[in-house]
Amino acid sequence: MTSARTIVITGASDGIGAAAARRLHADGHHVVVVGRNPGKTARLADELGAPRHVADFARLDDVRRLAAELVDAYPRIDVLANNAGALHESFATTADGFERTLQVDHLAPYLLTRLVLGNVLAARGSVVWTSSMAVRHAGTLDPATFAAADPAARYRPLRAYAQAKLASLLAMTELQRRYADRGLATVAFHPGVIASSFSSDGEGLVGWFYRSRLKGLLMASPQKGADQLVRLATGTAGVDWEPGRYLERGRPARRTPPALADTALAAAIWERTEDLLAAHVD
């Protein structure tokens, strides 16, 4: 077994995050539970005897507060697992002025990573992203316009989700490029289609499906979905997995958007994200 690691998991109060937290805790790791729902987060943390933090990624002030708490409490973070995310079926802007899906799935995890990066570097640690094969449907991603929130435009939930996930993947590859020489390793993975509470509060067809019994018949269990997260969190970068890659079924994905190979685009998305979040990084 690997030596005990401090592993921060966002979206840990349910689904894949909760399943991974239980297994990592059972293996002797110091798991830090982060969730949006205070009740669910407290129940899991109490079950494990683990520390907990509550934050809603639709509010960047929550993310800043969370980051400050993590920085103060855990000087060395071996693994930051950016597992929180959602697909929203209707258009909405957050109080911060960003389209909701983009904020929850890209801007908020990026900001959290950026603010706790020093603690991850202190451990020569890793950042793991729960991604999605939906990135195949992202289409083109223009750094100048991808964050524009236009209520008059036709909102396509899957495309919005795919573009947010693609932006995160590009930011991940740029993070790897910039900080690999300081011991950082990044990786992202598609966990499969999982029977969790993902988007279960949605008002459309996706939300209905995730609330129905059908999900248990047609989707894999959260425990199965947690397999890769656990493997990546406990494995050794460069030995058990290749840094800077996006994985499906535990292996580098065969079908990925051409954008993922575009290093100039990755750098541009990084810079644009930095500009969008400049007021929150100080």
CSV table of C-alpha atoms in Angstrom, one decimal:
chain,number,residue,atom,x,y,z
A,1,MET,CA,0.0,0.0,0.0
A,2,THR,CA,1.1,3.6,-0.6
A,3,SER,CA,1.9,5.7,2.4
A,4,ALA,CA,-1.0,7.7,3.8
A,5,ARG,CA,-1.9,10.7,1.7
A,6,THR,CA,-3.9,13.8,2.3
A,7,ILE,CA,-6.6,13.6,-0.4
A,8,VAL,CA,-9.1,16.4,-0.9
A,9,ILE,CA,-12.2,15.3,-2.8
A,10,THR,CA,-14.8,17.8,-4.1
A,11,GLY,CA,-18.3,16.6,-4.8
A,12,ALA,CA,-17.6,14.0,-2.1
A,13,SER,CA,-21.0,14.0,-0.4
A,14,ASP,CA,-22.6,11.6,-2.9
A,15,GLY,CA,-22.0,9.4,-5.9
A,16,ILE,CA,-18.5,8.8,-7.1
A,17,GLY,CA,-16.9,11.2,-4.7
A,18,ALA,CA,-18.5,9.5,-1.6
A,19,ALA,CA,-17.7,6.0,-2.9
A,20,ALA,CA,-14.0,7.0,-3.5
A,21,ALA,CA,-13.8,8.7,-0.1
A,22,ARG,CA,-15.0,5.6,1.7
A,23,ARG,CA,-12.5,3.4,0.0
A,24,LEU,CA,-9.6,5.8,0.4
A,25,HIS,CA,-10.4,6.2,4.1
A,26,ALA,CA,-10.6,2.5,4.5
A,27,ASP,CA,-7.1,2.2,3.0
A,28,GLY,CA,-5.7,4.6,5.6
A,29,HIS,CA,-5.6,7.8,3.7
A,30,HIS,CA,-6.4,11.2,5.2
A,31,VAL,CA,-9.6,12.1,3.2
A,32,VAL,CA,-11.0,15.6,3.3
A,33,VAL,CA,-14.6,15.7,2.3
A,34,VAL,CA,-15.9,18.7,0.3
A,35,GLY,CA,-19.5,18.9,-0.7
A,36,ARG,CA,-22.3,21.4,-1.6
A,37,ASN,CA,-25.0,19.9,0.5
A,38,PRO,CA,-24.3,20.6,4.2
A,39,GLY,CA,-26.4,17.6,5.5
A,40,LYS,CA,-25.0,15.0,3.1
A,41,THR,CA,-21.4,16.3,3.6
A,42,ALA,CA,-21.7,16.2,7.4
A,43,ARG,CA,-23.2,12.6,7.3
A,44,LEU,CA,-20.3,11.2,5.2
A,45,ALA,CA,-17.6,13.1,7.2
A,46,ASP,CA,-19.1,11.9,10.5
A,47,GLU,CA,-19.3,8.3,9.1
A,48,LEU,CA,-15.6,8.4,8.2
A,49,GLY,CA,-14.4,10.6,11.1
A,50,ALA,CA,-13.0,12.9,8.4
A,51,PRO,CA,-12.8,16.7,8.2
A,52,ARG,CA,-15.5,18.4,6.1
A,53,HIS,CA,-15.9,21.6,4.2
A,54,VAL,CA,-19.0,23.0,2.4
A,55,ALA,CA,-18.9,25.1,-0.7
A,56,ASP,CA,-21.3,25.8,-3.6
A,57,PHE,CA,-19.3,26.1,-6.8
A,58,ALA,CA,-22.0,28.4,-8.3
A,59,ARG,CA,-20.6,31.0,-5.9
A,60,LEU,CA,-17.0,31.9,-6.4
A,61,ASP,CA,-16.9,33.5,-2.9
A,62,ASP,CA,-17.6,30.0,-1.6
A,63,VAL,CA,-14.6,28.7,-3.6
A,64,ARG,CA,-12.3,31.4,-2.2
A,65,ARG,CA,-13.4,30.6,1.3
A,66,LEU,CA,-13.0,26.9,0.8
A,67,ALA,CA,-9.5,27.4,-0.7
A,68,ALA,CA,-8.5,29.6,2.3
A,69,GLU,CA,-9.7,26.9,4.7
A,70,LEU,CA,-7.8,24.2,2.8
A,71,VAL,CA,-4.6,26.2,2.7
A,72,ASP,CA,-4.7,26.9,6.4
A,73,ALA,CA,-5.7,23.3,7.5
A,74,TYR,CA,-3.5,21.2,5.1
A,75,PRO,CA,0.0,22.6,4.4
A,76,ARG,CA,0.6,19.6,2.1
A,77,ILE,CA,-2.1,18.3,-0.2
A,78,ASP,CA,-1.0,15.1,-1.9
A,79,VAL,CA,-4.1,14.9,-4.1
A,80,LEU,CA,-6.7,17.4,-5.1
A,81,ALA,CA,-9.5,15.6,-6.8
A,82,ASN,CA,-11.7,18.0,-8.7
A,83,ASN,CA,-14.7,15.7,-8.8
A,84,ALA,CA,-17.6,18.2,-8.4
A,85,GLY,CA,-19.6,19.0,-11.5
A,86,ALA,CA,-23.1,19.2,-13.0
A,87,LEU,CA,-25.0,19.4,-16.2
A,88,HIS,CA,-27.7,22.1,-16.1
A,89,GLU,CA,-30.6,21.8,-18.4
A,90,SER,CA,-31.6,25.4,-18.5
A,91,PHE,CA,-29.7,28.6,-19.1
A,92,ALA,CA,-28.8,30.6,-16.0
A,93,THR,CA,-26.1,33.0,-14.9
A,94,THR,CA,-24.5,32.9,-11.5
A,95,ALA,CA,-24.2,35.8,-9.1
A,96,ASP,CA,-20.7,36.1,-10.5
A,97,GLY,CA,-22.0,36.7,-14.0
A,98,PHE,CA,-21.0,33.5,-15.6
A,99,GLU,CA,-23.1,30.8,-17.3
A,100,ARG,CA,-23.8,28.3,-14.6
A,101,THR,CA,-22.4,25.1,-16.2
A,102,LEU,CA,-19.2,26.8,-17.2
A,103,GLN,CA,-18.7,28.1,-13.7
A,104,VAL,CA,-19.4,24.9,-11.9
A,105,ASP,CA,-17.5,22.6,-14.3
A,106,HIS,CA,-14.5,24.8,-15.2
A,107,LEU,CA,-14.1,28.2,-13.6
A,108,ALA,CA,-14.7,27.0,-10.0
A,109,PRO,CA,-12.4,24.0,-10.0
A,110,TYR,CA,-9.8,26.0,-11.8
A,111,LEU,CA,-10.0,28.7,-9.2
A,112,LEU,CA,-9.8,26.2,-6.4
A,113,THR,CA,-6.8,24.5,-8.0
A,114,ARG,CA,-5.1,27.9,-8.5
A,115,LEU,CA,-5.6,29.0,-4.9
A,116,VAL,CA,-4.4,25.8,-3.3
A,117,LEU,CA,-1.6,25.0,-5.8
A,118,GLY,CA,1.2,26.0,-3.4
A,119,ASN,CA,0.1,23.3,-0.9
A,120,VAL,CA,-0.1,20.7,-3.7
A,121,LEU,CA,3.4,21.7,-4.9
A,122,ALA,CA,4.7,21.4,-1.4
A,123,ALA,CA,3.7,17.7,-1.5
A,124,ARG,CA,4.9,17.3,-5.1
A,125,GLY,CA,1.3,16.1,-5.4
A,126,SER,CA,-1.3,15.6,-8.1
A,127,VAL,CA,-4.5,17.2,-9.4
A,128,VAL,CA,-7.1,14.7,-10.7
A,129,TRP,CA,-10.1,15.9,-12.7
A,130,THR,CA,-13.3,13.9,-13.1
A,131,SER,CA,-14.1,14.6,-16.7
A,132,SER,CA,-16.5,13.2,-19.3
A,133,MET,CA,-16.5,11.6,-22.7
A,134,ALA,CA,-19.0,14.4,-23.5
A,135,VAL,CA,-15.9,16.4,-24.6
A,136,ARG,CA,-16.3,14.7,-27.9
A,137,HIS,CA,-19.4,16.9,-28.5
A,138,ALA,CA,-17.7,20.2,-27.5
A,139,GLY,CA,-17.1,21.4,-31.1
A,140,THR,CA,-14.8,24.4,-31.5
A,141,LEU,CA,-13.7,26.3,-28.5
A,142,ASP,CA,-12.8,30.0,-29.0
A,143,PRO,CA,-10.8,31.5,-26.1
A,144,ALA,CA,-12.3,34.9,-26.9
A,145,THR,CA,-15.9,33.9,-26.7
A,146,PHE,CA,-16.3,30.6,-24.8
A,147,ALA,CA,-17.2,32.3,-21.6
A,148,ALA,CA,-19.8,34.7,-23.0
A,149,ALA,CA,-23.1,34.3,-21.3
A,150,ASP,CA,-25.8,35.1,-23.9
A,151,PRO,CA,-29.4,34.5,-22.7
A,152,ALA,CA,-30.7,35.3,-26.1
A,153,ALA,CA,-28.7,32.5,-27.7
A,154,ARG,CA,-30.1,28.9,-27.9
A,155,TYR,CA,-28.9,27.0,-24.9
A,156,ARG,CA,-27.8,23.5,-25.6
A,157,PRO,CA,-27.1,21.7,-22.2
A,158,LEU,CA,-24.9,18.9,-23.5
A,159,ARG,CA,-22.8,21.3,-25.6
A,160,ALA,CA,-22.4,23.7,-22.6
A,161,TYR,CA,-21.3,20.9,-20.4
A,162,ALA,CA,-19.0,19.5,-23.1
A,163,GLN,CA,-17.3,22.9,-23.6
A,164,ALA,CA,-16.8,23.4,-19.9
A,165,LYS,CA,-15.2,20.0,-19.6
A,166,LEU,CA,-13.0,20.6,-22.6
A,167,ALA,CA,-11.9,23.9,-21.2
A,168,SER,CA,-10.9,22.1,-18.0
A,169,LEU,CA,-9.0,19.5,-19.9
A,170,LEU,CA,-7.1,22.2,-21.8
A,171,ALA,CA,-6.3,24.0,-18.5
A,172,MET,CA,-5.1,20.7,-17.1
A,173,THR,CA,-2.6,20.1,-19.8
A,174,GLU,CA,-1.3,23.7,-19.5
A,175,LEU,CA,-1.1,23.3,-15.7
A,176,GLN,CA,1.0,20.1,-16.4
A,177,ARG,CA,3.3,22.0,-18.8
A,178,ARG,CA,3.9,24.9,-16.4
A,179,TYR,CA,4.5,23.0,-13.2
A,180,ALA,CA,5.8,19.5,-14.1
A,181,ASP,CA,9.3,20.6,-13.3
A,182,ARG,CA,8.2,21.3,-9.7
A,183,GLY,CA,6.9,17.8,-9.2
A,184,LEU,CA,3.2,18.4,-10.1
A,185,ALA,CA,1.3,15.7,-12.0
A,186,THR,CA,-2.2,16.2,-13.5
A,187,VAL,CA,-4.6,13.7,-15.0
A,188,ALA,CA,-8.3,13.5,-16.0
A,189,PHE,CA,-10.6,10.6,-16.5
A,190,HIS,CA,-14.1,9.7,-17.7
A,191,PRO,CA,-15.7,7.5,-14.9
A,192,GLY,CA,-18.4,5.9,-17.1
A,193,VAL,CA,-22.1,6.7,-17.1
A,194,ILE,CA,-22.9,6.4,-13.4
A,195,ALA,CA,-26.1,6.0,-11.5
A,196,SER,CA,-25.6,8.9,-9.1
A,197,SER,CA,-27.5,12.0,-8.1
A,198,PHE,CA,-25.7,13.9,-11.0
A,199,SER,CA,-28.2,16.5,-12.3
A,200,SER,CA,-31.0,14.9,-10.4
A,201,ASP,CA,-32.3,18.3,-9.5
A,202,GLY,CA,-32.6,19.2,-13.1
A,203,GLU,CA,-36.0,20.3,-14.5
A,204,GLY,CA,-35.8,18.5,-17.8
A,205,LEU,CA,-35.4,15.0,-19.3
A,206,VAL,CA,-31.9,14.5,-17.8
A,207,GLY,CA,-33.1,15.4,-14.3
A,208,TRP,CA,-36.1,13.1,-14.6
A,209,PHE,CA,-33.9,10.2,-15.7
A,210,TYR,CA,-31.4,10.7,-12.9
A,211,ARG,CA,-34.3,10.7,-10.4
A,212,SER,CA,-35.9,7.6,-11.9
A,213,ARG,CA,-35.3,3.9,-11.2
A,214,LEU,CA,-34.1,3.5,-14.8
A,215,LYS,CA,-30.6,4.9,-13.9
A,216,GLY,CA,-29.9,1.8,-11.7
A,217,LEU,CA,-30.8,-0.5,-14.6
A,218,LEU,CA,-28.9,1.3,-17.3
A,219,MET,CA,-25.9,2.8,-15.6
A,220,ALA,CA,-22.9,1.6,-13.6
A,221,SER,CA,-22.8,2.0,-9.8
A,222,PRO,CA,-20.9,4.9,-8.1
A,223,GLN,CA,-18.6,2.3,-6.6
A,224,LYS,CA,-17.6,1.2,-10.1
A,225,GLY,CA,-17.2,4.8,-11.2
A,226,ALA,CA,-14.9,5.4,-8.2
A,227,ASP,CA,-12.4,2.8,-9.4
A,228,GLN,CA,-10.4,5.1,-11.5
A,229,LEU,CA,-10.4,8.0,-9.0
A,230,VAL,CA,-9.1,5.7,-6.3
A,231,ARG,CA,-6.5,4.2,-8.7
A,232,LEU,CA,-5.2,7.7,-9.8
A,233,ALA,CA,-5.3,9.1,-6.2
A,234,THR,CA,-3.2,6.2,-4.9
A,235,GLY,CA,-1.0,5.5,-7.9
A,236,THR,CA,2.4,6.9,-8.8
A,237,ALA,CA,2.5,9.4,-11.7
A,238,GLY,CA,4.8,8.3,-14.4
A,239,VAL,CA,4.6,4.7,-13.2
A,240,ASP,CA,0.9,3.9,-12.8
A,241,TRP,CA,-0.4,6.6,-15.1
A,242,GLU,CA,1.0,9.2,-17.5
A,243,PRO,CA,0.7,12.8,-16.4
A,244,GLY,CA,-1.2,15.3,-18.5
A,245,ARG,CA,-3.5,12.7,-20.1
A,246,TYR,CA,-7.2,12.2,-20.3
A,247,LEU,CA,-8.2,8.6,-19.6
A,248,GLU,CA,-11.2,6.5,-20.6
A,249,ARG,CA,-11.5,2.9,-19.2
A,250,GLY,CA,-8.3,3.5,-17.4
A,251,ARG,CA,-6.3,4.1,-20.5
A,252,PRO,CA,-5.5,7.2,-22.7
A,253,ALA,CA,-8.6,7.9,-24.6
A,254,ARG,CA,-8.5,6.9,-28.3
A,255,ARG,CA,-11.2,9.4,-29.5
A,256,THR,CA,-10.5,12.9,-28.3
A,257,PRO,CA,-11.2,16.3,-29.7
A,258,PRO,CA,-8.4,17.6,-31.9
A,259,ALA,CA,-8.3,20.6,-29.6
A,260,LEU,CA,-6.6,18.5,-26.9
A,261,ALA,CA,-3.5,18.3,-29.0
A,262,ASP,CA,-3.4,22.1,-29.5
A,263,THR,CA,-0.9,23.5,-27.1
A,264,ALA,CA,-1.5,27.0,-28.2
A,265,LEU,CA,-5.2,26.7,-27.5
A,266,ALA,CA,-4.5,25.2,-24.1
A,267,ALA,CA,-2.3,28.2,-23.3
A,268,ALA,CA,-4.9,30.6,-24.6
A,269,ILE,CA,-7.7,29.0,-22.5
A,270,TRP,CA,-5.5,29.2,-19.5
A,271,GLU,CA,-4.8,32.9,-20.0
A,272,ARG,CA,-8.5,33.7,-20.7
A,273,THR,CA,-9.5,31.8,-17.6
A,274,GLU,CA,-6.9,33.8,-15.6
A,275,ASP,CA,-8.4,37.0,-17.0
A,276,LEU,CA,-12.0,36.0,-16.1
A,277,LEU,CA,-11.0,35.1,-12.5
A,278,ALA,CA,-8.5,37.9,-12.0
A,279,ALA,CA,-10.7,39.6,-9.4
A,280,HIS,CA,-10.8,36.3,-7.4
A,281,VAL,CA,-7.0,35.5,-7.4
A,282,ASP,CA,-5.1,37.9,-5.2
